[in-house]
PDB file of C-alpha atoms in Angstrom:
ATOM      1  CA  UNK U  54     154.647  81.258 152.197  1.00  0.00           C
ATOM      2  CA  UNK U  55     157.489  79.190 154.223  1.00  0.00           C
ATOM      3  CA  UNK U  56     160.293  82.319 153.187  1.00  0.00           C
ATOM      4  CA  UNK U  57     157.794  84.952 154.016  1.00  0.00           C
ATOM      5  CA  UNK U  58     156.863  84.008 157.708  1.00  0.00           C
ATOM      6  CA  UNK U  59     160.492  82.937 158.265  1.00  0.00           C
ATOM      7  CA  UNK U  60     161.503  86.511 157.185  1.00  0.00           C
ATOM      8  CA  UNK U  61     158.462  88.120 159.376  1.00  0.00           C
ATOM      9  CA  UNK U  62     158.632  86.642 161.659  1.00  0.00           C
ATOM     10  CA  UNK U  63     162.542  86.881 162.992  1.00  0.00           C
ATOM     11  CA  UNK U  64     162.557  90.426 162.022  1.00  0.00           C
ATOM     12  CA  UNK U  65     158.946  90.800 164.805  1.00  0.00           C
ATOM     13  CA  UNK U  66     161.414  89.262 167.109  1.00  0.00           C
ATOM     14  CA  UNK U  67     164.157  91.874 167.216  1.00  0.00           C
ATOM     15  CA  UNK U  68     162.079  94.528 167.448  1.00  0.00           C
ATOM     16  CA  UNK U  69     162.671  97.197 169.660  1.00  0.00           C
ATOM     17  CA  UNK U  70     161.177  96.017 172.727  1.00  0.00           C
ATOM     18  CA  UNK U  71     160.252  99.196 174.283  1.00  0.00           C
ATOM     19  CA  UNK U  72     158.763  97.030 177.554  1.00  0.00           C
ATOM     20  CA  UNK U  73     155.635  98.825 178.092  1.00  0.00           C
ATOM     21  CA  UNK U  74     155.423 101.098 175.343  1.00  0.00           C
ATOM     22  CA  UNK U  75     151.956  99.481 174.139  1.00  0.00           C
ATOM     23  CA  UNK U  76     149.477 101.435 175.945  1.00  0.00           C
ATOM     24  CA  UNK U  77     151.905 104.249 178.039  1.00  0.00           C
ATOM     25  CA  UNK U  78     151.345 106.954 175.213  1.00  0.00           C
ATOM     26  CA  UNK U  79     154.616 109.949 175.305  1.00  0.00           C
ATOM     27  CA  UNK U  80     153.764 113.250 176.774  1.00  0.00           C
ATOM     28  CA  UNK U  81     152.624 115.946 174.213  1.00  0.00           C
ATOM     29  CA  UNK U  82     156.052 117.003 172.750  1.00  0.00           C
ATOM     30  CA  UNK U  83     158.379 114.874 174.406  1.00  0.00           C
ATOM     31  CA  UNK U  84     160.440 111.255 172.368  1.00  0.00           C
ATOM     32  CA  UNK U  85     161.874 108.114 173.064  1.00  0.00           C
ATOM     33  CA  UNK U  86     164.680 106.363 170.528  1.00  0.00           C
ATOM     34  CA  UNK U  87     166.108 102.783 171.386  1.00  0.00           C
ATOM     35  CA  UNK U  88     168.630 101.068 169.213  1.00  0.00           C
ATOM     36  CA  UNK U  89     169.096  97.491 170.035  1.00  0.00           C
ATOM     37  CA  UNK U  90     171.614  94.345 168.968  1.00  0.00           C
ATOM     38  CA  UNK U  91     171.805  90.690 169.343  1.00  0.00           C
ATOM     39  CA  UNK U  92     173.431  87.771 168.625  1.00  0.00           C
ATOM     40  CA  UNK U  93     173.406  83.843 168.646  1.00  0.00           C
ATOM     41  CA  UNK U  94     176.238  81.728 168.543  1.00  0.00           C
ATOM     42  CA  UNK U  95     175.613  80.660 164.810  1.00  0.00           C
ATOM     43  CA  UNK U  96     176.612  84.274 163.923  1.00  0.00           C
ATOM     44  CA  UNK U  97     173.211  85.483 163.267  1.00  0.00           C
ATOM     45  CA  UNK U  98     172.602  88.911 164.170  1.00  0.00           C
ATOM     46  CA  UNK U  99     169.856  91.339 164.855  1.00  0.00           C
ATOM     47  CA  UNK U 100     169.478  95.422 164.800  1.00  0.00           C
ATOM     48  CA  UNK U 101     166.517  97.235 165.814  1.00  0.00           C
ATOM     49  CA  UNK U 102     165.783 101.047 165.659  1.00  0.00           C
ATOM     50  CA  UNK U 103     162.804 102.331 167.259  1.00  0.00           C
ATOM     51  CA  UNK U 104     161.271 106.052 167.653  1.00  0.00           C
ATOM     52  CA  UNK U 105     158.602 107.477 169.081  1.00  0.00           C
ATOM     53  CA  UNK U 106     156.894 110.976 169.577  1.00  0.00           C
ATOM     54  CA  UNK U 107     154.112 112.358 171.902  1.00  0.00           C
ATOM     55  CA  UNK U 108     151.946 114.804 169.098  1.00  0.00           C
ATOM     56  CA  UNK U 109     149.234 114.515 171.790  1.00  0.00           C
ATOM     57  CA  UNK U 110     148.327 113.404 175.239  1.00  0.00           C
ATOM     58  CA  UNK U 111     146.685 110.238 173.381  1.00  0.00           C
ATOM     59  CA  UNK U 112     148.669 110.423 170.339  1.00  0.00           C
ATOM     60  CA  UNK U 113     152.094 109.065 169.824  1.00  0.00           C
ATOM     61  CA  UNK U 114     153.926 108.375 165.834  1.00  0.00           C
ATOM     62  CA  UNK U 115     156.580 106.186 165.590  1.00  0.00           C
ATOM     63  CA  UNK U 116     158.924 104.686 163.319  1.00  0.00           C
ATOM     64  CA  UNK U 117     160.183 100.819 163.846  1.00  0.00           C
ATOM     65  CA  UNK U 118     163.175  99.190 161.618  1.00  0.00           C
ATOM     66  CA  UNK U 119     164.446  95.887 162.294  1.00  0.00           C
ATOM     67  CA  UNK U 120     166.892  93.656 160.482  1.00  0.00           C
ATOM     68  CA  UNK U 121     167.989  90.027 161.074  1.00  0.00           C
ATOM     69  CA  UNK U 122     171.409  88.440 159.349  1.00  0.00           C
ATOM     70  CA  UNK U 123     171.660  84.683 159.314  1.00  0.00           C
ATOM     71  CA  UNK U 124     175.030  83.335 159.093  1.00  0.00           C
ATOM     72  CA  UNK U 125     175.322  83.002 155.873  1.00  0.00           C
ATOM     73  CA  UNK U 126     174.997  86.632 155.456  1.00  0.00           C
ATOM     74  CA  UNK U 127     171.759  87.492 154.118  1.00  0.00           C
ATOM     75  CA  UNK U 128     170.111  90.203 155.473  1.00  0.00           C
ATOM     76  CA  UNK U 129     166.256  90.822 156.010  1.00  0.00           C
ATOM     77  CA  UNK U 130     164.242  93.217 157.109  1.00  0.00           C
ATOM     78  CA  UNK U 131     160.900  95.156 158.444  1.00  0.00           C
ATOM     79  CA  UNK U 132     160.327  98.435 158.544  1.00  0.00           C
ATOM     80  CA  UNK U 133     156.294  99.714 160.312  1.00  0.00           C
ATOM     81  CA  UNK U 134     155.623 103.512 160.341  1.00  0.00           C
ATOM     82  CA  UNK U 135     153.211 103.958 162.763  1.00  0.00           C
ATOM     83  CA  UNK U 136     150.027 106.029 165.118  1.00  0.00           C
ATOM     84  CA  UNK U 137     149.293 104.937 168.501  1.00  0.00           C
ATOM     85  CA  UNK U 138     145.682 106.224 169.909  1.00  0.00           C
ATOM     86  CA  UNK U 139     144.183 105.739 173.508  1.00  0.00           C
ATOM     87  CA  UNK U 140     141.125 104.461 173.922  1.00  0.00           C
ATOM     88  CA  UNK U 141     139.292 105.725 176.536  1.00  0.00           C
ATOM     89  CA  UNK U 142     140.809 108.086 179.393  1.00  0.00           C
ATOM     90  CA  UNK U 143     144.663 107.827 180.535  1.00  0.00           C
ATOM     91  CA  UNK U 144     143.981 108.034 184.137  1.00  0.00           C
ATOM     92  CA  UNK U 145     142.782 104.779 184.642  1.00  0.00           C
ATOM     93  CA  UNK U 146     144.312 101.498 186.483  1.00  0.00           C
ATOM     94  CA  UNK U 147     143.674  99.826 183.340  1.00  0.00           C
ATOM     95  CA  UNK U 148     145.112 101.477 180.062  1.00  0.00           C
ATOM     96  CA  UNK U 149     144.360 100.589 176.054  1.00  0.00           C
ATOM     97  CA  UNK U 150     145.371 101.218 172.597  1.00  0.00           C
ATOM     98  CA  UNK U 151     145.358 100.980 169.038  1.00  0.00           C
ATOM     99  CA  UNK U 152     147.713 101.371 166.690  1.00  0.00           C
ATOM    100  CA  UNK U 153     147.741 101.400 162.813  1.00  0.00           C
ATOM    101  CA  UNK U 154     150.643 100.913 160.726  1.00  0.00           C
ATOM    102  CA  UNK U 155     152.347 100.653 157.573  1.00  0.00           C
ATOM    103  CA  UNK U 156     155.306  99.096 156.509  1.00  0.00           C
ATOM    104  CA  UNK U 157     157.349  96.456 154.327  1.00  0.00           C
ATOM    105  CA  UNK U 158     159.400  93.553 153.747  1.00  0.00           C
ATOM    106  CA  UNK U 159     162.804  93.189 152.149  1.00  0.00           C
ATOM    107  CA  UNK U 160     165.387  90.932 151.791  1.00  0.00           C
ATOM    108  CA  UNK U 161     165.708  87.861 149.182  1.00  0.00           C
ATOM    109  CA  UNK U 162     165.560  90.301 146.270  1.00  0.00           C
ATOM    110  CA  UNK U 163     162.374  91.267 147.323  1.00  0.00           C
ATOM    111  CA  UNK U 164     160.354  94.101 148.298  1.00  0.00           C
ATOM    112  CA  UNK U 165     157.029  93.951 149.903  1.00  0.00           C
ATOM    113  CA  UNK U 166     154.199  96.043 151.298  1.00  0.00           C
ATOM    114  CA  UNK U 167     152.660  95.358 154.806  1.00  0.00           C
ATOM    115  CA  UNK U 168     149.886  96.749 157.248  1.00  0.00           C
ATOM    116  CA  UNK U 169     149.945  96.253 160.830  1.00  0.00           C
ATOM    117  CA  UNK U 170     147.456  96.636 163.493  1.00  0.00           C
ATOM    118  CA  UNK U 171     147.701  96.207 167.332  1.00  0.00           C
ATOM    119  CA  UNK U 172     145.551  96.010 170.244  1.00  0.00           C
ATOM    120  CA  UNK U 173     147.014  96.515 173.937  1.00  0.00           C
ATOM    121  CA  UNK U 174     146.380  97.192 177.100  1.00  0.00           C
ATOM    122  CA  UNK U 175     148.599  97.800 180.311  1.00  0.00           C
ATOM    123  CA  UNK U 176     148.354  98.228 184.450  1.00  0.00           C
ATOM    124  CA  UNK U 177     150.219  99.523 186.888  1.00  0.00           C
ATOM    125  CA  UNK U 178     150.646  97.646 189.680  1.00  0.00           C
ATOM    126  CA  UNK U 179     152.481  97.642 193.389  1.00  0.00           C
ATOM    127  CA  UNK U 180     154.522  94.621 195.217  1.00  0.00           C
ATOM    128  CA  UNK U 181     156.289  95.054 198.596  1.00  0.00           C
ATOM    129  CA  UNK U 182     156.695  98.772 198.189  1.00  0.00           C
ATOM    130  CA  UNK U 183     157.947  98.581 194.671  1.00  0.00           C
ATOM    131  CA  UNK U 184     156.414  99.737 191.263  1.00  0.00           C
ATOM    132  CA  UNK U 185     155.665  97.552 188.599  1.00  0.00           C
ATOM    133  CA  UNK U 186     153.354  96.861 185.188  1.00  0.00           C
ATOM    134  CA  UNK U 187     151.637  94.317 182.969  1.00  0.00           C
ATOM    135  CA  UNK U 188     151.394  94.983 179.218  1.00  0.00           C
ATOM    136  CA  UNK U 189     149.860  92.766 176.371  1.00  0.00           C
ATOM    137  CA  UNK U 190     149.382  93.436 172.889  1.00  0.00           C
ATOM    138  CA  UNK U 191     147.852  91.436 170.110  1.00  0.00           C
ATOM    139  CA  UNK U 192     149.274  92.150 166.625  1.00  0.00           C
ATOM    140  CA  UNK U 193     148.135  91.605 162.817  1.00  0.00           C
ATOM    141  CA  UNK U 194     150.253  92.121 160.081  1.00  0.00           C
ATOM    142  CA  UNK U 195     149.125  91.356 156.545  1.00  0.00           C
ATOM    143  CA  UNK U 196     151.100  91.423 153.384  1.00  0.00           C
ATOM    144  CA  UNK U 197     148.461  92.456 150.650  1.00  0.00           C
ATOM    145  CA  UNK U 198     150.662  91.106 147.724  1.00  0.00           C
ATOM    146  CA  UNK U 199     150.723  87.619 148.753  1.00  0.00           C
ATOM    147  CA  UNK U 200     147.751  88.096 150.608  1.00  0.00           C
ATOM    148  CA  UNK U 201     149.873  86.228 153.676  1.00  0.00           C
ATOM    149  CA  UNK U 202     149.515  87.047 157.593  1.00  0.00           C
ATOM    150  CA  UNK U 203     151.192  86.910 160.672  1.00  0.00           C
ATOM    151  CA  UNK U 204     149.330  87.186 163.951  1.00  0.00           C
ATOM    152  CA  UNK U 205     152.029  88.466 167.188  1.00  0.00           C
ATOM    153  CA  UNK U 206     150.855  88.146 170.832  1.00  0.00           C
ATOM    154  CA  UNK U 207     153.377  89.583 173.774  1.00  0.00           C
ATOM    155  CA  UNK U 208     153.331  90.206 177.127  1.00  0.00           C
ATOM    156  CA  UNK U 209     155.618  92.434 179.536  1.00  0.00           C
ATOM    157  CA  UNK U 210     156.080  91.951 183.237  1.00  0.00           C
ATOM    158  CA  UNK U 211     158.039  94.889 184.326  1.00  0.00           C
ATOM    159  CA  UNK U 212     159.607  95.908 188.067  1.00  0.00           C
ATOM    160  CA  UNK U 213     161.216  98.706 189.681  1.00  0.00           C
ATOM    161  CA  UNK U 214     163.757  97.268 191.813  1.00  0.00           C
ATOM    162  CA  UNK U 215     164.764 100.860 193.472  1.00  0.00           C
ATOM    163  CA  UNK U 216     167.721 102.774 192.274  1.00  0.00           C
ATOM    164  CA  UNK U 217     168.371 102.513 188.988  1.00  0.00           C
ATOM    165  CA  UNK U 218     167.862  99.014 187.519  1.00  0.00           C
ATOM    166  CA  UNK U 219     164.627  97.385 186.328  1.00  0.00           C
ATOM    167  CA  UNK U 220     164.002  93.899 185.708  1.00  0.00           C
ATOM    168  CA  UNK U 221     161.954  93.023 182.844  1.00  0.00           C
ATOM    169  CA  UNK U 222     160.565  89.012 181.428  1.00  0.00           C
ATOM    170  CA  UNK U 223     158.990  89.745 178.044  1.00  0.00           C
ATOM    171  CA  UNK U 224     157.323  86.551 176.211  1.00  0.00           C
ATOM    172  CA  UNK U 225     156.281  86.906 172.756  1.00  0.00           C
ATOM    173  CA  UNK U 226     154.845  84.266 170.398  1.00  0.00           C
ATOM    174  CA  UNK U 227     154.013  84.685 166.643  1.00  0.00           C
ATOM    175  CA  UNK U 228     152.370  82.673 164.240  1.00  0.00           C
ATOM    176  CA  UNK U 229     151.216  81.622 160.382  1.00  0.00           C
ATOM    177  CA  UNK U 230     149.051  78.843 159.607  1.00  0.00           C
ATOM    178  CA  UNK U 231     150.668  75.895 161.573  1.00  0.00           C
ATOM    179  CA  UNK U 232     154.057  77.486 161.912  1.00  0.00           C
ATOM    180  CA  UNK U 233     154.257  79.251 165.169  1.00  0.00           C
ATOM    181  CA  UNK U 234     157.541  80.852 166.677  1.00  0.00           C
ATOM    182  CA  UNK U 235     157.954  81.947 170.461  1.00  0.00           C
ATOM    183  CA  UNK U 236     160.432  83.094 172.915  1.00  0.00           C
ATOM    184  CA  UNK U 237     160.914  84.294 176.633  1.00  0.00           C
ATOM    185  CA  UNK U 238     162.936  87.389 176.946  1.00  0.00           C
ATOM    186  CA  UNK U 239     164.415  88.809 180.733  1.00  0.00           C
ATOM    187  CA  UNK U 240     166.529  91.483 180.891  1.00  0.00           C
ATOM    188  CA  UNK U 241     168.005  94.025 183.208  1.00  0.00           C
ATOM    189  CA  UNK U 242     167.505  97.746 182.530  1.00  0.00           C
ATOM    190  CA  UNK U 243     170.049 100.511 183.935  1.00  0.00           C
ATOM    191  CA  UNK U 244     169.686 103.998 184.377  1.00  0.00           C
ATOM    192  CA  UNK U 245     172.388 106.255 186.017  1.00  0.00           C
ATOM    193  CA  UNK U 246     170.850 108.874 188.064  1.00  0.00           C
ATOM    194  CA  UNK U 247     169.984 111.993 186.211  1.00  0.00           C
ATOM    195  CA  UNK U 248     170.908 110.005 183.385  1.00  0.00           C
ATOM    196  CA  UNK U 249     168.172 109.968 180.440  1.00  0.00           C
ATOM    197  CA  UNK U 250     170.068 107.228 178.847  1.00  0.00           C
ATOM    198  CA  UNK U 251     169.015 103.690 179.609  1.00  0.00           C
ATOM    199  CA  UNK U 252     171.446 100.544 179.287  1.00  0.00           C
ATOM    200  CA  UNK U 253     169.217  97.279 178.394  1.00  0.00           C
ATOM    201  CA  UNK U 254     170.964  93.550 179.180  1.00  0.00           C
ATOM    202  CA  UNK U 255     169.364  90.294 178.230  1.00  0.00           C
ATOM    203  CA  UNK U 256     168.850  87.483 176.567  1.00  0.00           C
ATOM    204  CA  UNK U 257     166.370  86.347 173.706  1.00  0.00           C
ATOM    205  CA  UNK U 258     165.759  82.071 174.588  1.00  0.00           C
ATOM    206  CA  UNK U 259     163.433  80.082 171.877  1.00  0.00           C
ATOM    207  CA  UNK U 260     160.365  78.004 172.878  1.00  0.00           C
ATOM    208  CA  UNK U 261     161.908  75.301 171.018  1.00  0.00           C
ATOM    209  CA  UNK U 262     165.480  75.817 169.928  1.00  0.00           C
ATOM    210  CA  UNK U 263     167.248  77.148 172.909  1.00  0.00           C
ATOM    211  CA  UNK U 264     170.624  76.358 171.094  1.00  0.00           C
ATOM    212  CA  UNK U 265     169.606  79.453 169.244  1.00  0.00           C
ATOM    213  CA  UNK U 266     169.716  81.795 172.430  1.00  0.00           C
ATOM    214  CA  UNK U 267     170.962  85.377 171.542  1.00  0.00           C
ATOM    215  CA  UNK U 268     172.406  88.026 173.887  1.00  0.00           C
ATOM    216  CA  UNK U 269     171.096  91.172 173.652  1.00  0.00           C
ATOM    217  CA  UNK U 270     171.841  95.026 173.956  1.00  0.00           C
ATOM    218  CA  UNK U 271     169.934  97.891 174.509  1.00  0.00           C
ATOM    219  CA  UNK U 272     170.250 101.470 174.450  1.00  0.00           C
ATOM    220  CA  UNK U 273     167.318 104.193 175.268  1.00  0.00           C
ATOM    221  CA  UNK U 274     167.273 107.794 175.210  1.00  0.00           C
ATOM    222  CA  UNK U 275     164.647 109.891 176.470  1.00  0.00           C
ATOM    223  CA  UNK U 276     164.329 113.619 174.817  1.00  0.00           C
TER     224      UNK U 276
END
C-alpha cells in the first residue's frame, strides 16, 4: 500500500500543528481556527484547516482538513472529524487525553474511509522565569477498506519568550510497515498585544531529504 502511506502520510504532515493542543482541552464555549501553508522548492504545496470547540471543560470537537500538491499537480488529501476527552482531572502538572476520530482519504481518483485514535499527554513547565510545555501524542489511523495503517508519534517543546513571540521545535515521525517518514519543525509564533490573532513562521526539514525543506505559514484565531 506504497500510494496509500505516501498519500497519509504527507497529508499527517501538514496538519495543523496546533503546538500543544493534544492534552490543553478549550474552555466550555470558547474556539480556536488555524489555517496554515507551505511550500518546498519543487513546487509542492501544503494547506491545512483546523477547528476546534470547548463543549465542556474536558470536552473539545474538532474538525482537521489537510491537502498536499506535488508538483505535478495532483492534489491529496485528509480530512479527521474529531472528540477530544481528558482523562483524569485538568489541574494537574501532568495532563492526558484521548481522542477518537473519523475521517477519509482522497486523491488519485479515490475515496477512502479512515479512523483515528490518539493518546497524549502534556506539562507545564518553568525555565529562568519563563513559561513553557512538553506535549506528546501517539496516533493510529486505520483505513478499514484496505485494511492499511499508519502509526504518528510527535512531540512539542514550546516557550514563552516574553512579549509576544513564542518559540516552538515540533518533531513528528510516522510510519507503515518498513516505510517510516519524519521531520523536525521550529517556528516562531507572534501575537500583537490584545491581538487574538496569532502569526506562525517556520520551517518543515525531513529526517532524510532535507532538499525537500518547506517554509511554512500560520495563522490562529482565538474566539
Amino acid at each position: 500500500m506504497k500510494t496509500l502511506f505516501a498519500v497519509l502520510v504527507m497529508t499527517c504532515q501538514c496538519m495543523a500543528s496546533i503546538g500543544h493542543a493534544g492534552t490543553w482541552l478549550r474552555d466550555e464555549g470558547s474556539g480556536f481556527a488555524s489555517l496554515s501553508f507551505g511550500a518546498t522548492q519543487f513546487s509542492e504545496t501544503t494547506n491545512a484547516l483546523y477547528i476546534e470547540y470547548g463543549l465542556s471543560d474536558k470536552t473539545t470537537i474538532g474538525l482537521d482538513v489537510s491537502t498536499f500538491t506535488n508538483a505535478l499537480n495532483v492534489r491529496n488529501g485528509f480530512g479527521n472529524l474529531f472528540i477530544r476527552r481528558a482523562i483524569g482531572p485538568t489541574d494537574q502538572p501532568n495532563r492526558w487525553a484521548y481522542e477518537l476520530g473519523v475521517g477519509g482519504l482522497w486523491g488519485n481518483e479515490r475515496r477512502l474511509p479512515t479512523l483515528k485514535t490518539t493518546l497524549s499527554w502534556g506539562r507545564g513547565f518553568q525555565f529562568h522565569n519563563r513559561s513553557g510545555w512538553v506535549n506528546m501524542n501517539a496516533a493510529f489511523i486505520y483505513e478499514p477498506t484496505l485494511g492499511s495503517h499508519i502509526t504518528k508519534f510527535d512531540a512539542t517543546l514550546g516557550l514563552h519568550f516574553g512579549g509576544i513571540t513564542t518559540g516552538l521545535l515540533e518533531v513528528t515521525h510516522s510510519s507503515q510497515n518498513n516505510d517510516t517518514y519524519g521531520a523536525f519543525e521550529p517556528s516562531l509564533l507572534i501575537r500583537p498585544k490584545d491581538s487574538k490573532f496569532s502569526v506562525k513562521l517556520g520551517a518543515q526539514i525531513p529526517f532524510d531529504e532535507d532538499d525537500r525543506a518547506a517554509l511554512k505559514l500560520g495563522i490562529w484565531h482565538s474566539f
